[in-house]
Coordinates of C-alpha atoms in Angstrom, one line a residue:
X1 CA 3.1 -15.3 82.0
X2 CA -0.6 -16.4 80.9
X3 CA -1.5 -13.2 79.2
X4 CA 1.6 -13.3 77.3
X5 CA 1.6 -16.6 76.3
X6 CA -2.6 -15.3 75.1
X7 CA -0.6 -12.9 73.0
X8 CA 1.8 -15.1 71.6
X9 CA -0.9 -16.9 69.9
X10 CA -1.6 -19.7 71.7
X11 CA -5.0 -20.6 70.0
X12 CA -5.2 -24.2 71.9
X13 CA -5.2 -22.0 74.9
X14 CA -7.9 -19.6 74.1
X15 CA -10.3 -22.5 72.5
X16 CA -10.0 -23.9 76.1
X17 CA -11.2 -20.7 77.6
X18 CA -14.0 -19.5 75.6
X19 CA -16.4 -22.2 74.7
X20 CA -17.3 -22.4 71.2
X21 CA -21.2 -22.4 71.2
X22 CA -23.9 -20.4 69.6
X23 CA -25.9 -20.3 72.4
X24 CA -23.2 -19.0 74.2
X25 CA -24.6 -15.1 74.3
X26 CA -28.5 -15.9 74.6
X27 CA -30.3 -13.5 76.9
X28 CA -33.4 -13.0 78.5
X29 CA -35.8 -10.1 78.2
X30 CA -39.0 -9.3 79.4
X31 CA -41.5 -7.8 77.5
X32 CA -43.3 -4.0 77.3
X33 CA -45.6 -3.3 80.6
X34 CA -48.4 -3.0 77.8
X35 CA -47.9 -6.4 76.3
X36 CA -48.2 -9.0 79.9
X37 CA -51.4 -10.3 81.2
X38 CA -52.6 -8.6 84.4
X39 CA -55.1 -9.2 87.2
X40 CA -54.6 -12.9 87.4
X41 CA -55.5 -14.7 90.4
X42 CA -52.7 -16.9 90.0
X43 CA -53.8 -19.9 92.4
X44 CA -52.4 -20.5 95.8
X45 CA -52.8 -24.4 96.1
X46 CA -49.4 -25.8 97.8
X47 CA -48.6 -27.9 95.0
X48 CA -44.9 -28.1 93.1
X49 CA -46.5 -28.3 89.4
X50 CA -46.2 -25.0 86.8
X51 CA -49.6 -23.9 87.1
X52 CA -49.0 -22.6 83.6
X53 CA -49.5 -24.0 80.2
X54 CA -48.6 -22.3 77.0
X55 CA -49.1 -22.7 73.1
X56 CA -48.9 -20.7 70.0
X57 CA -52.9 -20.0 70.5
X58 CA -53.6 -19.5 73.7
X59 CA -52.0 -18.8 77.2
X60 CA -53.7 -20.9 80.5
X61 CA -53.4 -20.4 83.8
X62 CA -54.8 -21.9 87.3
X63 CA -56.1 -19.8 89.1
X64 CA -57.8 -18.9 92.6
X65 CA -61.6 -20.2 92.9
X66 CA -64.6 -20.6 94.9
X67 CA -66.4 -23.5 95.3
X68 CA -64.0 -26.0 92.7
X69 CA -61.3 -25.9 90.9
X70 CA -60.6 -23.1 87.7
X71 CA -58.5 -22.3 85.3
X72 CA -58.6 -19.4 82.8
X73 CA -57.5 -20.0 79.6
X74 CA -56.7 -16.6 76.9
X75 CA -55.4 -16.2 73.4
X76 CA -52.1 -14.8 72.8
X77 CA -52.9 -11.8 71.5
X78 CA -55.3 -10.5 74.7
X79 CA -52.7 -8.7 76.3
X80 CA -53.4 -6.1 79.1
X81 CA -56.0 -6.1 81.9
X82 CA -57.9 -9.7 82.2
X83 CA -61.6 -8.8 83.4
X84 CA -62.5 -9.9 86.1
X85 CA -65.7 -11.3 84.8
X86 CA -63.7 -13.4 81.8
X87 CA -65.3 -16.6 81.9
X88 CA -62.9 -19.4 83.5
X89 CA -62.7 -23.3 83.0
X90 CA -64.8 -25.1 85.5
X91 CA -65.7 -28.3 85.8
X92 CA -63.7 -29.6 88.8
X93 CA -65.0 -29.4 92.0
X94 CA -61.8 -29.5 93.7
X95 CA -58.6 -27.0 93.2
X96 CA -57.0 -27.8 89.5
X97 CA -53.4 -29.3 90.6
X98 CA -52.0 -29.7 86.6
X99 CA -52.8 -28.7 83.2
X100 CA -50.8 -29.3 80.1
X101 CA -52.0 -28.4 76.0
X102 CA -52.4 -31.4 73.5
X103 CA -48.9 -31.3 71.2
X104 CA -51.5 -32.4 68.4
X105 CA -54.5 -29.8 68.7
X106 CA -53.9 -26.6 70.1
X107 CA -57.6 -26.2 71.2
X108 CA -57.0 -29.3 73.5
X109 CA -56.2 -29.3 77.0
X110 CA -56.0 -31.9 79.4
X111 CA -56.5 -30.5 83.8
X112 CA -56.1 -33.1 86.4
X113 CA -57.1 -32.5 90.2
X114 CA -57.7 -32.7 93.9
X115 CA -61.3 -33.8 93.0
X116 CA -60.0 -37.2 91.5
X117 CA -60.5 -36.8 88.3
X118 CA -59.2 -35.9 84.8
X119 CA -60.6 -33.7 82.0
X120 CA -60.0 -33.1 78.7
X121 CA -61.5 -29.8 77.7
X122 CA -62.0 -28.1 73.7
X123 CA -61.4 -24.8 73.8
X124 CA -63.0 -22.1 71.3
X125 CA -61.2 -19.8 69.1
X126 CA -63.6 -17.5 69.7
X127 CA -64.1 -15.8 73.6
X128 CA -66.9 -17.7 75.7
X129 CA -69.9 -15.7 76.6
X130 CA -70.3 -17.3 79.7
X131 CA -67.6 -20.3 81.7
X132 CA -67.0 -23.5 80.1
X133 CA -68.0 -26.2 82.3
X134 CA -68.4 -29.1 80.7
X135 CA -65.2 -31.3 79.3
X136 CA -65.7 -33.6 76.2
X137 CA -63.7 -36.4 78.3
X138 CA -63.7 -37.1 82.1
X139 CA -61.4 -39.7 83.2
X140 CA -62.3 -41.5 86.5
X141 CA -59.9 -44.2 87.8
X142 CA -57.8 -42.6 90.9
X143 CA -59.0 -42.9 93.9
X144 CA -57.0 -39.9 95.3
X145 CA -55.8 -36.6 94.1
X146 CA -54.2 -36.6 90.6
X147 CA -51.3 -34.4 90.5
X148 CA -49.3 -34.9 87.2
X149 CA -51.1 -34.8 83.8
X150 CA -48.4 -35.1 80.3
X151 CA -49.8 -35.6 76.8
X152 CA -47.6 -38.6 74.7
X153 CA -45.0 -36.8 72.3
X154 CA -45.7 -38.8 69.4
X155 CA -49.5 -40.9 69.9
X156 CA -52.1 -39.2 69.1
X157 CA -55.0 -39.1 72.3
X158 CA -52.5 -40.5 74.4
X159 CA -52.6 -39.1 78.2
X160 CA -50.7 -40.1 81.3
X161 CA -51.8 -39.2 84.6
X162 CA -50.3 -39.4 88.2
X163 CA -52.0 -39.3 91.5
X164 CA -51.8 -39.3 95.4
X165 CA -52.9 -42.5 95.2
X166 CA -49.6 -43.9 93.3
X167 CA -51.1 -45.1 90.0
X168 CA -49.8 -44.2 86.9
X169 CA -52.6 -44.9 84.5
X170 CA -52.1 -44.0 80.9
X171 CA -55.4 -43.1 78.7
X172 CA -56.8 -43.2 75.1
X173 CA -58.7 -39.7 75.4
X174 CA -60.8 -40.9 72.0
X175 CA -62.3 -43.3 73.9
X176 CA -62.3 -42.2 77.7
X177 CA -60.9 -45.7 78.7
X178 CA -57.8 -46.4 80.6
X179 CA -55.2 -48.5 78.6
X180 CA -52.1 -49.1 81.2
X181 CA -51.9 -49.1 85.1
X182 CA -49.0 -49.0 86.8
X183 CA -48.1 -49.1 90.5
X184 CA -44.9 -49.6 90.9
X185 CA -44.4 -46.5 93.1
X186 CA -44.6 -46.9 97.0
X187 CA -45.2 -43.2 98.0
X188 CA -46.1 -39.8 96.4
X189 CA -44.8 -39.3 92.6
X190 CA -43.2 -35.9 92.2
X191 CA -43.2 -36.0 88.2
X192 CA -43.3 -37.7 85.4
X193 CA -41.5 -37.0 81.6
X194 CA -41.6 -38.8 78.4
X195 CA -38.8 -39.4 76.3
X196 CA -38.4 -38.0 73.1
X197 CA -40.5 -40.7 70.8
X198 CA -42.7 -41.8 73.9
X199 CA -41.5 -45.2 74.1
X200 CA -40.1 -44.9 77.8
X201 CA -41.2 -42.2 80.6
X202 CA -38.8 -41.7 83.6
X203 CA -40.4 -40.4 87.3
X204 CA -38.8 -39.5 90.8
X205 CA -40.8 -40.3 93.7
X206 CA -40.9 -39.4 97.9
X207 CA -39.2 -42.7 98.4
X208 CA -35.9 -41.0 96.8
X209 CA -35.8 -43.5 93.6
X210 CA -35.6 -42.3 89.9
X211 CA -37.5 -44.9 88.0
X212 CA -37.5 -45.5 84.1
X213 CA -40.7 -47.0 83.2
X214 CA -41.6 -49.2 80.1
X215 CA -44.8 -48.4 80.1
X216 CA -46.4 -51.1 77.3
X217 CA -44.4 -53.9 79.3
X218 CA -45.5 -52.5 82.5
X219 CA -42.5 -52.5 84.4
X220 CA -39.4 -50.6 85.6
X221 CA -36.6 -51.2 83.2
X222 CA -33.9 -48.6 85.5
X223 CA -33.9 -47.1 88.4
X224 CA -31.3 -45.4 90.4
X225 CA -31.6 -44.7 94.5
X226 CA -30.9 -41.2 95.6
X227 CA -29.8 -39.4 92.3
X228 CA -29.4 -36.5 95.0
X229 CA -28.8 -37.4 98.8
X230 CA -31.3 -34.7 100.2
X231 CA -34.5 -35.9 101.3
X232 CA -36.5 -32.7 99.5
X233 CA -38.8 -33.0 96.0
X234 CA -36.8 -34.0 93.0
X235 CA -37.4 -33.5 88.9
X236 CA -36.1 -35.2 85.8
X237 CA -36.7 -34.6 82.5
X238 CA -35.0 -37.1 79.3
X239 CA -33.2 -35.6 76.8
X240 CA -33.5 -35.7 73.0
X241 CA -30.3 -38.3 73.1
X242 CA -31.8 -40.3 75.9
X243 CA -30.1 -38.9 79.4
X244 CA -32.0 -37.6 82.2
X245 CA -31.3 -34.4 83.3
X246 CA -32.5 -33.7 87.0
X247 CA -32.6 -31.3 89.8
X248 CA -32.6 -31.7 93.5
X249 CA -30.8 -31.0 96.6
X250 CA -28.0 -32.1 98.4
X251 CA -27.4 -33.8 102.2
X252 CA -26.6 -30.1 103.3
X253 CA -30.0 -28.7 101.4
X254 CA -28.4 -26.9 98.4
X255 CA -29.7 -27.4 95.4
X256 CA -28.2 -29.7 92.5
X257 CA -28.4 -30.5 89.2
X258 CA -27.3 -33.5 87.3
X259 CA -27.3 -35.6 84.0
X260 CA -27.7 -39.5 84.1
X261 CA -27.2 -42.7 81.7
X262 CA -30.2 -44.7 82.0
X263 CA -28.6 -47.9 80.7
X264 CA -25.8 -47.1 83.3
X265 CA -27.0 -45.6 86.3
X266 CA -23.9 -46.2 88.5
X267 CA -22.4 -42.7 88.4
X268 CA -24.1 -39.2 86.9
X269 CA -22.5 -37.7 83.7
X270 CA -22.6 -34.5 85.7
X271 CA -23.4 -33.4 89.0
X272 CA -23.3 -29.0 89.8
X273 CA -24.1 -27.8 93.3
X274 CA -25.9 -24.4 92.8
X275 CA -27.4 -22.5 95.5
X276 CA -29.0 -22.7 99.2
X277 CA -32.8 -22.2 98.5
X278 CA -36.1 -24.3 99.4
X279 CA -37.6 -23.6 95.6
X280 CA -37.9 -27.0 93.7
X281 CA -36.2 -25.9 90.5
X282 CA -38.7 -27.1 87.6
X283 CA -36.4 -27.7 84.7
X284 CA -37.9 -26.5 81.1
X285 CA -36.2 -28.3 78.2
X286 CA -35.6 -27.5 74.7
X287 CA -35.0 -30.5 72.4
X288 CA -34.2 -28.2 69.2
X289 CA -30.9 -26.5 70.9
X290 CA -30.5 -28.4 74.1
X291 CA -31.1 -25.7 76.7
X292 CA -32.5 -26.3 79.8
X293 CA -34.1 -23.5 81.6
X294 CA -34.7 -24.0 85.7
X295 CA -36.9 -21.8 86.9
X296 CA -37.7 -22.4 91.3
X297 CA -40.5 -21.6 92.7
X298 CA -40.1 -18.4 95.0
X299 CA -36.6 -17.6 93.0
X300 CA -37.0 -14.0 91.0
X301 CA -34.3 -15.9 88.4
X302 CA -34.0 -17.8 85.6
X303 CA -31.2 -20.2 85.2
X304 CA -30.3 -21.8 81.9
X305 CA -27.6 -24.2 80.8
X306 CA -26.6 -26.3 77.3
X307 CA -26.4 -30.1 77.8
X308 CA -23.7 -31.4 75.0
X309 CA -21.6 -34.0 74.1
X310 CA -18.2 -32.7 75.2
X311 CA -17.1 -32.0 79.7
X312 CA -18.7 -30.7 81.7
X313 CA -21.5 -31.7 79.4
X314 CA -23.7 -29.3 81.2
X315 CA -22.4 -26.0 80.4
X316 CA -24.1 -23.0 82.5
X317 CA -24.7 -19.6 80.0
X318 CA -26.2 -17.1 81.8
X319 CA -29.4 -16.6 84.5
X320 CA -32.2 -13.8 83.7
X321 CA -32.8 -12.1 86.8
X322 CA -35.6 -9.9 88.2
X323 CA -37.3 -8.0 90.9
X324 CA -40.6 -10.2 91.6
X325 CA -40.7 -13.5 92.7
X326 CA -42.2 -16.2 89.9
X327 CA -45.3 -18.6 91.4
X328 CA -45.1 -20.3 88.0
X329 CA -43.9 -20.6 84.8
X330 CA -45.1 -22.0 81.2
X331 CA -42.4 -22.6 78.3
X332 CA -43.6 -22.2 74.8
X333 CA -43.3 -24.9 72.0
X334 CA -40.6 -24.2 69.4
X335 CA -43.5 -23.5 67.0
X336 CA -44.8 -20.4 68.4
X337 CA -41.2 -18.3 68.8
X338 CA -40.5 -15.4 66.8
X339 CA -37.9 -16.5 64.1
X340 CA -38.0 -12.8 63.0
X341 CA -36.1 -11.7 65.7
X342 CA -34.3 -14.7 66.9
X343 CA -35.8 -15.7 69.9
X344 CA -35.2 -19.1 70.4
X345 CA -37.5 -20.2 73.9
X346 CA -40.2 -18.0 75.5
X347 CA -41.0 -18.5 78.9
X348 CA -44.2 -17.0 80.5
X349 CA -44.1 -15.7 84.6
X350 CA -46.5 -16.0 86.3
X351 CA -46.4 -13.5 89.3
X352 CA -48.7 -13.1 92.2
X353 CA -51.2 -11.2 90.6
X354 CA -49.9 -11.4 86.6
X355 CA -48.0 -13.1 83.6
X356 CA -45.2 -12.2 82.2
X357 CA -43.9 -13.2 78.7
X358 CA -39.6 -13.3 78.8
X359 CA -38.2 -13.5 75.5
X360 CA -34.8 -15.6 75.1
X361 CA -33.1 -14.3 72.3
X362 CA -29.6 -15.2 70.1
X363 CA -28.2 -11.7 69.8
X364 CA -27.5 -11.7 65.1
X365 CA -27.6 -8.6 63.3
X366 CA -29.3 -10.2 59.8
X367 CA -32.9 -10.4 59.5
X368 CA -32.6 -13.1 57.4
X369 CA -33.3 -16.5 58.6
X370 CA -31.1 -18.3 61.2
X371 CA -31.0 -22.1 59.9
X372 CA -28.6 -22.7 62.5
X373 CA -30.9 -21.7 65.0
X374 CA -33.9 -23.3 63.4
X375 CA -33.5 -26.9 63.0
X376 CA -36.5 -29.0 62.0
X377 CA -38.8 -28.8 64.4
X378 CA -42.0 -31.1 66.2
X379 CA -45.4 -30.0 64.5
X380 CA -48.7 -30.7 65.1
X381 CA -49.4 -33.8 63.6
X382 CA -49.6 -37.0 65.2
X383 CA -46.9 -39.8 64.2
X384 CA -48.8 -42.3 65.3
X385 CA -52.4 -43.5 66.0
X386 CA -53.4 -44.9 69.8
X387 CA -53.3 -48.5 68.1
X388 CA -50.3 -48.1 66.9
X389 CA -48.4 -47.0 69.9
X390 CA -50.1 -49.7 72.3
X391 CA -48.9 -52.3 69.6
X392 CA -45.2 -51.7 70.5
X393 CA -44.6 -49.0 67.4
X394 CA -42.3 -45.7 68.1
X395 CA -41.8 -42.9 66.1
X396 CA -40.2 -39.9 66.4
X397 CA -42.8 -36.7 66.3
X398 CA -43.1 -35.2 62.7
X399 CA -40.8 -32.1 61.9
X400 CA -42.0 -29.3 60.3
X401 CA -39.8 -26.6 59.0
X402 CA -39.6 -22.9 61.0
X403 CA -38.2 -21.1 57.7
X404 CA -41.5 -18.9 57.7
X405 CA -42.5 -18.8 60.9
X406 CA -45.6 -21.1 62.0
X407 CA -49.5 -20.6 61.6
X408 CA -51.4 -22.4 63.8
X409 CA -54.0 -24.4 62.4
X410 CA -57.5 -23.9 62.9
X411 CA -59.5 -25.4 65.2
X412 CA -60.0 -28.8 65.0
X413 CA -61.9 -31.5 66.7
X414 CA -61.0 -34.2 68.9
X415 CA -60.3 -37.0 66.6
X416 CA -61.2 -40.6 68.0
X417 CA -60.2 -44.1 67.2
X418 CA -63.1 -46.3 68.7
X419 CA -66.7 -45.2 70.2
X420 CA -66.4 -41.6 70.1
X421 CA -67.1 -40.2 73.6
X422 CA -68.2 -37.0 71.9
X423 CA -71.2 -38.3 70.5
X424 CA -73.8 -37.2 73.3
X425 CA -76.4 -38.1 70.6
X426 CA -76.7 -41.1 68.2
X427 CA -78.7 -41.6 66.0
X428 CA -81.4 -44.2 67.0
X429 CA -82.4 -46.8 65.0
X430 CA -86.0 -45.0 63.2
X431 CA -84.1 -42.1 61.7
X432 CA -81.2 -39.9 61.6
X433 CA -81.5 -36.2 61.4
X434 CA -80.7 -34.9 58.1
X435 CA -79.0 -31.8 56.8
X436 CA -82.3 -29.8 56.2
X437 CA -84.0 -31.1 59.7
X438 CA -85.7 -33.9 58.1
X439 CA -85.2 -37.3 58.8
X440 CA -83.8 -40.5 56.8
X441 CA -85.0 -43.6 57.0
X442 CA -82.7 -46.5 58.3
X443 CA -83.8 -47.9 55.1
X444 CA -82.3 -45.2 53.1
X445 CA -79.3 -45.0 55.6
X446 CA -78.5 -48.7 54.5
X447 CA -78.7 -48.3 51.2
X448 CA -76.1 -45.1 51.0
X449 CA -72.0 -46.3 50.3
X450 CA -69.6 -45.3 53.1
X451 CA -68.4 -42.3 51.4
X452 CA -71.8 -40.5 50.6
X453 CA -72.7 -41.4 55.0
X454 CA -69.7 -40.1 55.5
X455 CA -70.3 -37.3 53.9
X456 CA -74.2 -36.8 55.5
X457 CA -72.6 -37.2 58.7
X458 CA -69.7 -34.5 57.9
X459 CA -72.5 -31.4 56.6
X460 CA -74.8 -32.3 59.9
X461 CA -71.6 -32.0 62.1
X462 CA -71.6 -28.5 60.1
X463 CA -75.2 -28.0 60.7
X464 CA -75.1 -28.4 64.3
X465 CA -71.9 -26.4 64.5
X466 CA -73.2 -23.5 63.0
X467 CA -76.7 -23.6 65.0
X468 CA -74.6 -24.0 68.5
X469 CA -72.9 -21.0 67.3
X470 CA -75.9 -18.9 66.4
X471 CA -77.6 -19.7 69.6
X472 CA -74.3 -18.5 71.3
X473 CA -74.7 -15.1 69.6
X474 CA -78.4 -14.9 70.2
X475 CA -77.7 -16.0 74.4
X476 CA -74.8 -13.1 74.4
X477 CA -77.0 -10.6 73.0
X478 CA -80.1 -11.4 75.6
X479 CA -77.6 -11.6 78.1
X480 CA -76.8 -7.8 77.3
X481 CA -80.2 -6.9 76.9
X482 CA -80.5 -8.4 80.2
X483 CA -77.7 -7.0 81.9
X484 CA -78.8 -3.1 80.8
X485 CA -82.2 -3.5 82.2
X486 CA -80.7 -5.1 85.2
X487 CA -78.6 -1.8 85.6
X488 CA -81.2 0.5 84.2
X489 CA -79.7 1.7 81.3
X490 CA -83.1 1.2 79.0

């Protein structure tokens, strides 16, 4: 009776079957042996964060270390065997519990830790010679481990940390100086995620409460008890519209997912049981199509569903499944997919011991460019400045167009908005040190317009630049020298 009233043409029937969706036949695919990252201590802290960071320069993982905290941070393109003498990131002297890329400068990177403390860390195009260990910013206000670090979407130098200690405290980077405090949390803060303009963030927390923070009024505008009954770690995440997607677990310990109204908290959009397994299931979201990828810790799968407008509202598509357990995971920004061949989210795996790239791809057989797939998407400049922002302005983040793909920009320096905490030397009050090594009077410093200092101060920056970077080479090749006598090679 149903097939035949199928073949009678019963289109109202078939649309009800088959969801109409593009996203409908995306798959997941690992890449080549030859083309992952291997020998990576991936660490073995007991924490719940991703341990992974990813952006269309470089790939950064935390990793196991003596004596502090460490993470190692490579470009994209140094596939293969990692040495085991690459030089790390260290400048904690506790293990490295969170690190997360600047949206607006893709040599930034912020790492937070068991040590206290904060960083914000420049990172060279070019490969080290020896470890970095000294951050241009450390931010000092917790008085216990800090646990969740999250750059603002839209605000330029705008960082939000969480700690053990159950302060939010929300930085300007520029400046090193703490602009919001907030401790409205009575226990542990699992996560924290900032809507799509950065105007609200939403958290869970150990007392079982999912909170929506204002966080330039300084209070909890929502909040909803036990958005899942069991007593394990949740995570929420907003959506581009506004909901809050989260996962947890159940009263009888399986795992759940569900989508939530913050202006009406009273019952969930959606609520899907899953599975029976301890893994938190960090959820990885895609604002461009609406996908959200849950990846659990210990799982050897991928899950990923489309949130839309229509029930169930969450749709489930398909689940990427492998041999080896994940420790981590690190989801690529829009910007540095492949349009060429369609792939549409990259997530990278990190295994006991490597890191894996897995492509998610839209199966088409043109090669021309899938504008359907490519919407507008967030670039790299900053829609607003820190003033801005704490002034009570929102803006969405600034699209840029994925038509021919995306070069990241060069590097770029921190840009500041008040006393610049990168200026370990001013100039003092006799003289400043001039292009050519001389000096200029303050006399002659007054008398220049604010173009022409800028301009002194702009080829100096230049100078010094390209002296750091010649003493660089010259330290690598003693160091070599150095190394070959050492081993008795000369």
């Amino acid at each position: 009776m149903f097939s035949a009233e199928l073949d009678s043409g019963d289109s109202a029937m078939s649309r009800s079957i088959v969801r109409q969706s593009k996203f409908r036949h995306v798959f997941g695919q690992a890449v080549k042996a030859d083309q992952g990252y291997d020998d990576i201590r991936v660490s073995k802290v007991t924490w719940d964060s991703s341990f992974c960071a990813v952006n269309p320069k470089f790939l950064a993982v935390i990793v196991e270390s003596s004596g502090g905290g460490a993470f190692l941070v490579l470009p994209l393109s140094k596939v293969g065997r990692v040495d085991k003498n690459y030089p790390l990131v260290v400048g904690h002297s506790g293990p490295v519990l969170d690190i997360d890329w600047c949206p607006h400068n893709d040599n930034i990177l912020a790492s937070c830790s068991e040590d206290t403390t904060a960083m914000v860390w420049q990172i060279p195009d070019h490969t080290p010679c020896r470890p970095i260990s000294e951050p241009i910013v450390v931010l000092e206000g917790h008085s216990k481990r800090v646990g969740i670090i999250k750059w603002h979407p839209t605000a330029r130098n705008i960082l939000l940390t969480a700690g053990s200690d159950n302060l939010i405290i929300i930085w300007n980077v520029g400046t090193g100086e703490p602009l919001i405090t907030m401790d409205d949390h009575p226990d542990l803060i699992y996560n924290a995620s900032w809507n799509y303009n950065g105007s609200l963030f939403c958290t869970t927390c150990k007392d079982r409460r999912l909170r929506v923070c204002d966080p330039r009024k300084n209070e909890v505008v929502a909040e909803r008890m036990s958005p899942h009954e069991g007593i394990r770690p949740m995570r929420a995440i907003f959506t581009k519209e506004g909901n809050i997607f989260t996962t947890g677990f159940t009263r009888m310990s399986q795992r759940e997912l569900g989508l939530w109204d913050p202006t009406n908290f009273e019952e969930p959009i959606a609520l899907l049981e899953l599975d029976t397994s301890n893994g938190v299931l960090l959820p990885f979201y895609d604002p461009d199509t609406n996908i959200v990828y849950l990846s659990g810790k210990g799982d050897s799968s991928i899950r990923y569903f489309e949130i839309t407008e229509e029930p169930p509202y969450v749709h489930y598509i398909s689940t990427f499944s492998s041999k080896e357990p994940q420790r981590g995971m690190g989801f690529m920004p829009k910007r540095g997919v492949d349009v060429s061949k369609c792939e549409i989210s990259r997530l990278y795996k990190l295994h006991e011991r490597k890191c894996e790239p897995i492509m998610m791809t839209v199966p088409r057989k043109s090669d021309l460019f899938q504008d359907d797939l490519y919407p507008d998407t967030a670039g790299p400049d900053p829609a607003l400045e820190p003033e801005e922002w704490m002034d009570g302005r929102d803006a969405d983040p600034i699209l840029v167009s994925m038509r021919d793909g995306y070069v990241p920009p060069k590097s770029r320096e921190l840009k500041v908005a008040k006393k610049n905490v990168l200026d370990t030397r001013p100039a003092t009050r006799r003289s400043m040190s001039a292009v050519d090594g001389s000096s200029l009077p303050v006399s002659r410093i007054s008398r220049l317009s604010l173009p022409q200092l800028l301009e002194k101060l702009v080829e100096e920056i230049q100078n010094l630049k390209a002296t750091v970077l010649s003493q660089e080479k010259r330290i690598c090749d003693l160091e070599n020298k150095l190394s070959k006598y050492t081993n008795g090679t000369v």
